[in-house]
Amino acid sequence: MTLSVAIVGVGLVGSEFVKQTLPLVKSHVIRIVGLSTSRKSLFAASGLDVVDADWKTALSSSVIAASPESLLGNLGKLVDDGEKTVLIDNTSSDDIAALYPRFLRAGISIITPNKKAYSSSLSLYYDILSASTKTGARILNEATVGAGLPIISTLRDLVATGDNVRKIEGVLSGTLSYIFNEFSTVQGTGPSFSSVVKIAREKGYTEPHPGDDLNGADVARKLTILSRLIPSLKDKLAEGYKSVSTTSLVPKDLEGLSGDDFVSRLAEFDSHFEELRASAKKENKVLRYVGVINAETNEIKASLEKYPADHPFATSLGGSDNIIAFHTERYGARPLIVQGAGAGAAVTAMGVLSDTLRLLD
């Protein structure tokens, strides 16, 4: 059976996803029926031509306004006609995430790297689970944590096979990984904190406003997603990521500034970060911004921590890598570690496509 796919969000990740699906479109495994930006859309129940035609130009020239309601109706008709149908949400939209239950109740499966649905309130989370259970439509979200890395699937397998998850800890932000890999080395020396942040921004590793990375919210969202897969913690974070104990690295005096002003003034606080680096060096440690889920103490936190210079978090990371350690009953003496590129359009789109192919099982 051919899988009918509608894609919302065709920026870096969305465009790469289309590119990666082309061989599957050619072999009729996947039929792309819809493409949408925040303003415009294309839809064809029989499939859009994304192989031979310039779909980007066609989409930008479309006079059809983007409408989640219309898309829901169009995809619902395909489900009624017996088509296996999926919505690919490549946005970071709260509004689209809030509509997941309605798509699922219509029998439309959802694949997404959008962290909003699984890291917001418990009420939305349970509404999504209920809608999925009712119709059998599936929602898969591997790419919400670690892009294409097998983090969520690994945790699901550990739990499903009866392992006891004791603690999960990891460097979950590619941006913060890069910043502290450059700033806090085993040698204890390096460039100033502000200069590293500036370079990270210029390389496109940060959000347009670096404060959106430095505030730790992205890590808190990922911790929320993971904690809700652990039975003893699934109801702990009533307000989602807002309930996570989160240490922000944004100086109080810089809160509310524009991205450009933030970067230009961050150097005023270099001495503070230099003190943190020097303190870690005295203990033969490095600084890493990590997320920790301790199922034994019920602690879930995102914070700047010190790790020994011979710890994997100090020695194994490079660039914007993610690394996560699963401490479980079975993996007691040595944790199960997953590491690799945790950001980037190609690996994120791969994670989305991998989930999509699971719907063909």
JSON list of N, CA and C in Angstrom, two decimals, residues 115 142-151 171-175 177 205 218 222 317-323 338-348:
[
{"chain": "A", "resi": 115, "resn": "LYS", "atom": "N", "xyz": [8.68, 19.51, 19.12]},
{"chain": "A", "resi": 115, "resn": "LYS", "atom": "CA", "xyz": [8.70, 19.11, 20.52]},
{"chain": "A", "resi": 115, "resn": "LYS", "atom": "C", "xyz": [7.49, 19.60, 21.31]},
{"chain": "A", "resi": 142, "resn": "GLU", "atom": "N", "xyz": [10.52, 10.35, 17.08]},
{"chain": "A", "resi": 142, "resn": "GLU", "atom": "CA", "xyz": [11.93, 10.08, 17.37]},
{"chain": "A", "resi": 142, "resn": "GLU", "atom": "C", "xyz": [12.78, 11.34, 17.24]},
{"chain": "A", "resi": 143, "resn": "ALA", "atom": "N", "xyz": [12.50, 12.15, 16.23]},
{"chain": "A", "resi": 143, "resn": "ALA", "atom": "CA", "xyz": [13.36, 13.31, 15.94]},
{"chain": "A", "resi": 143, "resn": "ALA", "atom": "C", "xyz": [13.17, 14.47, 16.91]},
{"chain": "A", "resi": 144, "resn": "THR", "atom": "N", "xyz": [12.29, 14.33, 17.90]},
{"chain": "A", "resi": 144, "resn": "THR", "atom": "CA", "xyz": [12.14, 15.41, 18.88]},
{"chain": "A", "resi": 144, "resn": "THR", "atom": "C", "xyz": [13.30, 15.46, 19.87]},
{"chain": "A", "resi": 145, "resn": "VAL", "atom": "N", "xyz": [14.02, 14.36, 20.01]},
{"chain": "A", "resi": 145, "resn": "VAL", "atom": "CA", "xyz": [15.17, 14.30, 20.92]},
{"chain": "A", "resi": 145, "resn": "VAL", "atom": "C", "xyz": [16.34, 13.68, 20.15]},
{"chain": "A", "resi": 146, "resn": "GLY", "atom": "N", "xyz": [17.38, 14.46, 19.92]},
{"chain": "A", "resi": 146, "resn": "GLY", "atom": "CA", "xyz": [18.56, 13.91, 19.27]},
{"chain": "A", "resi": 146, "resn": "GLY", "atom": "C", "xyz": [18.45, 13.75, 17.78]},
{"chain": "A", "resi": 147, "resn": "ALA", "atom": "N", "xyz": [17.52, 14.45, 17.14]},
{"chain": "A", "resi": 147, "resn": "ALA", "atom": "CA", "xyz": [17.37, 14.38, 15.68]},
{"chain": "A", "resi": 147, "resn": "ALA", "atom": "C", "xyz": [17.23, 12.94, 15.22]},
{"chain": "A", "resi": 148, "resn": "GLY", "atom": "N", "xyz": [18.21, 12.41, 14.49]},
{"chain": "A", "resi": 148, "resn": "GLY", "atom": "CA", "xyz": [18.11, 11.05, 13.97]},
{"chain": "A", "resi": 148, "resn": "GLY", "atom": "C", "xyz": [18.66, 9.99, 14.90]},
{"chain": "A", "resi": 149, "resn": "LEU", "atom": "N", "xyz": [19.18, 10.38, 16.06]},
{"chain": "A", "resi": 149, "resn": "LEU", "atom": "CA", "xyz": [19.74, 9.40, 16.98]},
{"chain": "A", "resi": 149, "resn": "LEU", "atom": "C", "xyz": [18.63, 8.52, 17.58]},
{"chain": "A", "resi": 150, "resn": "PRO", "atom": "N", "xyz": [18.90, 7.24, 17.81]},
{"chain": "A", "resi": 150, "resn": "PRO", "atom": "CA", "xyz": [17.88, 6.34, 18.37]},
{"chain": "A", "resi": 150, "resn": "PRO", "atom": "C", "xyz": [17.77, 6.47, 19.88]},
{"chain": "A", "resi": 151, "resn": "ILE", "atom": "N", "xyz": [17.28, 7.60, 20.33]},
{"chain": "A", "resi": 151, "resn": "ILE", "atom": "CA", "xyz": [17.16, 7.87, 21.76]},
{"chain": "A", "resi": 151, "resn": "ILE", "atom": "C", "xyz": [15.78, 7.47, 22.28]},
{"chain": "A", "resi": 171, "resn": "VAL", "atom": "N", "xyz": [23.99, 15.30, 27.27]},
{"chain": "A", "resi": 171, "resn": "VAL", "atom": "CA", "xyz": [24.11, 16.60, 26.61]},
{"chain": "A", "resi": 171, "resn": "VAL", "atom": "C", "xyz": [23.12, 16.56, 25.45]},
{"chain": "A", "resi": 172, "resn": "LEU", "atom": "N", "xyz": [22.00, 17.24, 25.62]},
{"chain": "A", "resi": 172, "resn": "LEU", "atom": "CA", "xyz": [20.86, 17.09, 24.71]},
{"chain": "A", "resi": 172, "resn": "LEU", "atom": "C", "xyz": [20.67, 18.26, 23.76]},
{"chain": "A", "resi": 173, "resn": "SER", "atom": "N", "xyz": [21.44, 19.31, 23.93]},
{"chain": "A", "resi": 173, "resn": "SER", "atom": "CA", "xyz": [21.35, 20.47, 23.05]},
{"chain": "A", "resi": 173, "resn": "SER", "atom": "C", "xyz": [22.60, 20.54, 22.19]},
{"chain": "A", "resi": 174, "resn": "GLY", "atom": "N", "xyz": [22.44, 20.47, 20.88]},
{"chain": "A", "resi": 174, "resn": "GLY", "atom": "CA", "xyz": [23.58, 20.59, 19.99]},
{"chain": "A", "resi": 174, "resn": "GLY", "atom": "C", "xyz": [24.26, 21.94, 20.14]},
{"chain": "A", "resi": 175, "resn": "THR", "atom": "N", "xyz": [23.47, 22.97, 20.34]},
{"chain": "A", "resi": 175, "resn": "THR", "atom": "CA", "xyz": [24.01, 24.32, 20.51]},
{"chain": "A", "resi": 175, "resn": "THR", "atom": "C", "xyz": [24.88, 24.43, 21.76]},
{"chain": "A", "resi": 177, "resn": "SER", "atom": "N", "xyz": [26.10, 22.00, 23.44]},
{"chain": "A", "resi": 177, "resn": "SER", "atom": "CA", "xyz": [27.22, 21.07, 23.31]},
{"chain": "A", "resi": 177, "resn": "SER", "atom": "C", "xyz": [28.40, 21.78, 22.64]},
{"chain": "A", "resi": 205, "resn": "TYR", "atom": "N", "xyz": [24.48, 27.67, 14.53]},
{"chain": "A", "resi": 205, "resn": "TYR", "atom": "CA", "xyz": [24.23, 26.65, 15.54]},
{"chain": "A", "resi": 205, "resn": "TYR", "atom": "C", "xyz": [23.17, 27.09, 16.55]},
{"chain": "A", "resi": 218, "resn": "ASP", "atom": "N", "xyz": [15.00, 24.37, 25.71]},
{"chain": "A", "resi": 218, "resn": "ASP", "atom": "CA", "xyz": [15.04, 23.27, 24.74]},
{"chain": "A", "resi": 218, "resn": "ASP", "atom": "C", "xyz": [15.41, 21.96, 25.43]},
{"chain": "A", "resi": 222, "resn": "LYS", "atom": "N", "xyz": [13.06, 18.42, 26.02]},
{"chain": "A", "resi": 222, "resn": "LYS", "atom": "CA", "xyz": [13.51, 17.07, 25.71]},
{"chain": "A", "resi": 222, "resn": "LYS", "atom": "C", "xyz": [13.43, 16.18, 26.94]},
{"chain": "A", "resi": 317, "resn": "LEU", "atom": "N", "xyz": [32.85, 14.07, 23.08]},
{"chain": "A", "resi": 317, "resn": "LEU", "atom": "CA", "xyz": [32.04, 15.01, 22.31]},
{"chain": "A", "resi": 317, "resn": "LEU", "atom": "C", "xyz": [32.88, 15.87, 21.39]},
{"chain": "A", "resi": 318, "resn": "GLY", "atom": "N", "xyz": [32.31, 16.18, 20.24]},
{"chain": "A", "resi": 318, "resn": "GLY", "atom": "CA", "xyz": [32.94, 17.10, 19.31]},
{"chain": "A", "resi": 318, "resn": "GLY", "atom": "C", "xyz": [31.86, 17.88, 18.59]},
{"chain": "A", "resi": 319, "resn": "GLY", "atom": "N", "xyz": [32.16, 19.13, 18.26]},
{"chain": "A", "resi": 319, "resn": "GLY", "atom": "CA", "xyz": [31.19, 19.93, 17.53]},
{"chain": "A", "resi": 319, "resn": "GLY", "atom": "C", "xyz": [29.88, 20.06, 18.30]},
{"chain": "A", "resi": 320, "resn": "SER", "atom": "N", "xyz": [28.77, 19.76, 17.61]},
{"chain": "A", "resi": 320, "resn": "SER", "atom": "CA", "xyz": [27.45, 19.89, 18.23]},
{"chain": "A", "resi": 320, "resn": "SER", "atom": "C", "xyz": [26.84, 18.52, 18.56]},
{"chain": "A", "resi": 321, "resn": "ASP", "atom": "N", "xyz": [27.71, 17.54, 18.83]},
{"chain": "A", "resi": 321, "resn": "ASP", "atom": "CA", "xyz": [27.22, 16.20, 19.16]},
{"chain": "A", "resi": 321, "resn": "ASP", "atom": "C", "xyz": [26.30, 16.20, 20.36]},
{"chain": "A", "resi": 322, "resn": "ASN", "atom": "N", "xyz": [25.37, 15.27, 20.35]},
{"chain": "A", "resi": 322, "resn": "ASN", "atom": "CA", "xyz": [24.60, 14.90, 21.53]},
{"chain": "A", "resi": 322, "resn": "ASN", "atom": "C", "xyz": [25.16, 13.60, 22.09]},
{"chain": "A", "resi": 323, "resn": "ILE", "atom": "N", "xyz": [25.02, 13.41, 23.38]},
{"chain": "A", "resi": 323, "resn": "ILE", "atom": "CA", "xyz": [25.37, 12.15, 24.01]},
{"chain": "A", "resi": 323, "resn": "ILE", "atom": "C", "xyz": [24.41, 11.91, 25.16]},
{"chain": "A", "resi": 338, "resn": "VAL", "atom": "N", "xyz": [24.34, 6.49, 23.81]},
{"chain": "A", "resi": 338, "resn": "VAL", "atom": "CA", "xyz": [24.02, 6.83, 22.42]},
{"chain": "A", "resi": 338, "resn": "VAL", "atom": "C", "xyz": [24.64, 8.18, 22.13]},
{"chain": "A", "resi": 339, "resn": "GLN", "atom": "N", "xyz": [25.39, 8.27, 21.05]},
{"chain": "A", "resi": 339, "resn": "GLN", "atom": "CA", "xyz": [26.11, 9.51, 20.75]},
{"chain": "A", "resi": 339, "resn": "GLN", "atom": "C", "xyz": [26.14, 9.75, 19.25]},
{"chain": "A", "resi": 340, "resn": "GLY", "atom": "N", "xyz": [26.13, 11.01, 18.87]},
{"chain": "A", "resi": 340, "resn": "GLY", "atom": "CA", "xyz": [26.26, 11.37, 17.47]},
{"chain": "A", "resi": 340, "resn": "GLY", "atom": "C", "xyz": [25.70, 12.75, 17.21]},
{"chain": "A", "resi": 341, "resn": "ALA", "atom": "N", "xyz": [25.63, 13.10, 15.95]},
{"chain": "A", "resi": 341, "resn": "ALA", "atom": "CA", "xyz": [25.09, 14.41, 15.58]},
{"chain": "A", "resi": 341, "resn": "ALA", "atom": "C", "xyz": [23.64, 14.52, 16.05]},
{"chain": "A", "resi": 342, "resn": "GLY", "atom": "N", "xyz": [23.38, 15.53, 16.87]},
{"chain": "A", "resi": 342, "resn": "GLY", "atom": "CA", "xyz": [22.04, 15.68, 17.42]},
{"chain": "A", "resi": 342, "resn": "GLY", "atom": "C", "xyz": [21.29, 16.87, 16.86]},
{"chain": "A", "resi": 343, "resn": "ALA", "atom": "N", "xyz": [21.81, 17.43, 15.78]},
{"chain": "A", "resi": 343, "resn": "ALA", "atom": "CA", "xyz": [21.16, 18.57, 15.15]},
{"chain": "A", "resi": 343, "resn": "ALA", "atom": "C", "xyz": [21.58, 18.62, 13.68]},
{"chain": "A", "resi": 344, "resn": "GLY", "atom": "N", "xyz": [20.79, 19.33, 12.89]},
{"chain": "A", "resi": 344, "resn": "GLY", "atom": "CA", "xyz": [21.07, 19.45, 11.46]},
{"chain": "A", "resi": 344, "resn": "GLY", "atom": "C", "xyz": [19.91, 18.91, 10.64]},
{"chain": "A", "resi": 345, "resn": "ALA", "atom": "N", "xyz": [19.70, 19.54, 9.50]},
{"chain": "A", "resi": 345, "resn": "ALA", "atom": "CA", "xyz": [18.55, 19.18, 8.66]},
{"chain": "A", "resi": 345, "resn": "ALA", "atom": "C", "xyz": [18.61, 17.75, 8.18]},
{"chain": "A", "resi": 346, "resn": "ALA", "atom": "N", "xyz": [19.79, 17.29, 7.74]},
{"chain": "A", "resi": 346, "resn": "ALA", "atom": "CA", "xyz": [19.89, 15.96, 7.15]},
{"chain": "A", "resi": 346, "resn": "ALA", "atom": "C", "xyz": [19.56, 14.86, 8.15]},
{"chain": "A", "resi": 347, "resn": "VAL", "atom": "N", "xyz": [20.14, 14.94, 9.35]},
{"chain": "A", "resi": 347, "resn": "VAL", "atom": "CA", "xyz": [19.89, 13.88, 10.34]},
{"chain": "A", "resi": 347, "resn": "VAL", "atom": "C", "xyz": [18.49, 13.99, 10.94]},
{"chain": "A", "resi": 348, "resn": "THR", "atom": "N", "xyz": [17.98, 15.21, 11.07]},
{"chain": "A", "resi": 348, "resn": "THR", "atom": "CA", "xyz": [16.61, 15.36, 11.58]},
{"chain": "A", "resi": 348, "resn": "THR", "atom": "C", "xyz": [15.60, 14.79, 10.58]}
]
